[in-house]
PDB file of C-alpha atoms in Angstrom:
ATOM      1  CA  MET A 299      10.953 -55.550 -18.523  1.00 88.00           C
ATOM      2  CA  ASP A 300       9.620 -52.805 -15.965  1.00 93.00           C
ATOM      3  CA  TRP A 301      13.125 -51.429 -15.131  1.00 95.00           C
ATOM      4  CA  LYS A 302      11.231 -49.536 -12.218  1.00 95.00           C
ATOM      5  CA  ILE A 303      10.315 -52.786 -10.900  1.00 92.00           C
ATOM      6  CA  PHE A 304      13.706 -54.254 -11.413  1.00 93.00           C
ATOM      7  CA  PHE A 305      15.679 -51.815  -9.958  1.00 93.00           C
ATOM      8  CA  THR A 306      13.408 -51.288  -6.628  1.00 93.00           C
ATOM      9  CA  ILE A 307      13.544 -54.921  -6.040  1.00 90.00           C
ATOM     10  CA  PHE A 308      16.988 -55.409  -7.174  1.00 92.00           C
ATOM     11  CA  ALA A 309      17.834 -52.432  -4.691  1.00 92.00           C
ATOM     12  CA  SER A 310      15.832 -53.736  -1.672  1.00 89.00           C
ATOM     13  CA  VAL A 311      16.831 -57.399  -1.814  1.00 88.00           C
ATOM     14  CA  PHE A 312      20.676 -55.569  -2.204  1.00 89.00           C
ATOM     15  CA  LEU A 313      20.493 -54.529   0.723  1.00 87.00           C
ATOM     16  CA  ALA A 314      18.564 -56.339   2.465  1.00 85.00           C
ATOM     17  CA  GLU A 315      20.997 -59.466   1.881  1.00 84.00           C
ATOM     18  CA  LEU A 316      24.662 -57.338   2.642  1.00 82.00           C
ATOM     19  CA  GLY A 317      25.638 -58.466   6.028  1.00 80.00           C
ATOM     20  CA  ASP A 318      23.612 -60.741   6.887  1.00 83.00           C
ATOM     21  CA  LYS A 319      24.903 -64.649   7.843  1.00 86.00           C
ATOM     22  CA  THR A 320      24.369 -65.784   3.742  1.00 88.00           C
ATOM     23  CA  GLN A 321      26.941 -62.862   3.112  1.00 89.00           C
ATOM     24  CA  LEU A 322      29.284 -64.391   6.158  1.00 89.00           C
ATOM     25  CA  ALA A 323      29.258 -68.309   5.726  1.00 91.00           C
ATOM     26  CA  THR A 324      30.491 -67.469   1.897  1.00 93.00           C
ATOM     27  CA  MET A 325      33.369 -65.324   2.926  1.00 92.00           C
ATOM     28  CA  LEU A 326      34.200 -67.673   4.991  1.00 92.00           C
ATOM     29  CA  PHE A 327      33.932 -70.477   2.335  1.00 94.00           C
ATOM     30  CA  ALA A 328      36.074 -67.815  -0.036  1.00 94.00           C
ATOM     31  CA  ALA A 329      38.699 -66.988   3.235  1.00 95.00           C
ATOM     32  CA  ASP A 330      39.004 -70.859   3.017  1.00 94.00           C
ATOM     33  CA  LYS A 331      42.594 -71.009   0.777  1.00 93.00           C
ATOM     34  CA  ALA A 332      41.948 -74.824  -0.781  1.00 95.00           C
ATOM     35  CA  VAL A 333      38.682 -73.591  -1.950  1.00 93.00           C
ATOM     36  CA  SER A 334      38.457 -72.035  -4.791  1.00 96.00           C
ATOM     37  CA  LYS A 335      36.673 -68.701  -5.395  1.00 96.00           C
ATOM     38  CA  TYR A 336      35.054 -69.974  -7.823  1.00 96.00           C
ATOM     39  CA  THR A 337      33.009 -72.675  -6.934  1.00 96.00           C
ATOM     40  CA  VAL A 338      32.060 -70.711  -3.803  1.00 95.00           C
ATOM     41  CA  PHE A 339      30.481 -67.545  -6.478  1.00 95.00           C
ATOM     42  CA  ILE A 340      28.671 -70.103  -8.513  1.00 97.00           C
ATOM     43  CA  ALA A 341      28.008 -72.254  -5.855  1.00 96.00           C
ATOM     44  CA  ALA A 342      26.655 -69.242  -3.335  1.00 94.00           C
ATOM     45  CA  SER A 343      24.681 -67.240  -6.639  1.00 94.00           C
ATOM     46  CA  ALA A 344      23.015 -71.336  -7.138  1.00 96.00           C
ATOM     47  CA  ALA A 345      22.141 -71.027  -3.238  1.00 94.00           C
ATOM     48  CA  LEU A 346      20.670 -68.053  -4.278  1.00 92.00           C
ATOM     49  CA  ILE A 347      18.637 -68.480  -6.751  1.00 95.00           C
ATOM     50  CA  VAL A 348      16.600 -71.580  -6.349  1.00 96.00           C
ATOM     51  CA  ALA A 349      16.010 -69.547  -2.602  1.00 93.00           C
ATOM     52  CA  THR A 350      14.082 -66.598  -4.660  1.00 93.00           C
ATOM     53  CA  ALA A 351      12.563 -69.016  -6.942  1.00 96.00           C
ATOM     54  CA  ILE A 352      10.716 -70.696  -4.911  1.00 96.00           C
ATOM     55  CA  GLY A 353       9.673 -67.419  -2.769  1.00 91.00           C
ATOM     56  CA  VAL A 354       8.898 -66.006  -6.738  1.00 94.00           C
ATOM     57  CA  LEU A 355       6.526 -69.949  -6.756  1.00 96.00           C
ATOM     58  CA  ALA A 356       4.998 -69.034  -3.807  1.00 93.00           C
ATOM     59  CA  GLY A 357       4.533 -65.871  -3.733  1.00 88.00           C
ATOM     60  CA  SER A 358       3.114 -66.887  -6.766  1.00 91.00           C
ATOM     61  CA  LEU A 359       0.660 -69.871  -5.943  1.00 93.00           C
ATOM     62  CA  LEU A 360      -0.354 -67.588  -1.534  1.00 91.00           C
ATOM     63  CA  SER A 361      -1.569 -64.613  -4.208  1.00 89.00           C
ATOM     64  CA  GLN A 362      -3.813 -66.935  -6.573  1.00 92.00           C
ATOM     65  CA  TYR A 363      -5.642 -68.500  -3.013  1.00 93.00           C
ATOM     66  CA  ILE A 364      -5.496 -64.602  -0.898  1.00 92.00           C
ATOM     67  CA  ASN A 365      -5.661 -60.959  -1.610  1.00 91.00           C
ATOM     68  CA  PRO A 366      -1.777 -60.118  -2.161  1.00 87.00           C
ATOM     69  CA  LYS A 367      -3.266 -56.430   0.470  1.00 91.00           C
ATOM     70  CA  TYR A 368      -3.566 -59.306   2.613  1.00 92.00           C
ATOM     71  CA  LEU A 369       0.243 -61.165   2.052  1.00 88.00           C
ATOM     72  CA  HIS A 370       1.509 -57.600   2.754  1.00 90.00           C
ATOM     73  CA  TYR A 371       0.028 -57.359   6.079  1.00 93.00           C
ATOM     74  CA  ILE A 372       1.284 -60.671   6.552  1.00 91.00           C
ATOM     75  CA  ALA A 373       5.210 -59.906   5.506  1.00 88.00           C
ATOM     76  CA  GLY A 374       4.681 -56.751   7.922  1.00 93.00           C
ATOM     77  CA  ILE A 375       3.661 -57.729  10.712  1.00 96.00           C
ATOM     78  CA  GLY A 376       6.455 -61.210  10.270  1.00 92.00           C
ATOM     79  CA  PHE A 377       9.088 -58.591   9.940  1.00 90.00           C
ATOM     80  CA  ILE A 378       8.105 -56.642  12.728  1.00 95.00           C
ATOM     81  CA  ILE A 379       7.835 -59.928  15.260  1.00 95.00           C
ATOM     82  CA  ILE A 380      10.930 -60.972  13.837  1.00 92.00           C
ATOM     83  CA  GLY A 381      12.397 -57.076  14.687  1.00 91.00           C
ATOM     84  CA  VAL A 382      10.774 -58.056  18.184  1.00 94.00           C
ATOM     85  CA  VAL A 383      12.062 -60.970  18.423  1.00 92.00           C
ATOM     86  CA  THR A 384      16.014 -59.472  17.514  1.00 89.00           C
ATOM     87  CA  LEU A 385      15.901 -56.740  19.391  1.00 93.00           C
ATOM     88  CA  VAL A 386      14.800 -58.539  22.838  1.00 94.00           C
ATOM     89  CA  LYS A 387      17.753 -61.175  22.149  1.00 90.00           C
ATOM     90  CA  ALA A 388      20.256 -58.749  21.825  1.00 80.00           C
TER      91      ALA A 388
END
């Protein structure tokens, strides 16, 4: 395993996920006294694992048909569009 890549991906995803809707929803579920905190943790973790697996599979499939350089451009443009839309709606 390439630890440099591991920690780069970990840091990027960790920072991107802090304070997002997923974390806020998980906090709301955990705030419910009738719900087991272990259940919230396991369910939220499983959901993130499945979502990440879908992302990895989609990226693997797309990279077979589209040059990864272009995928980076597409992802960058997508993030810019999301940022602009978010700023306009704010």
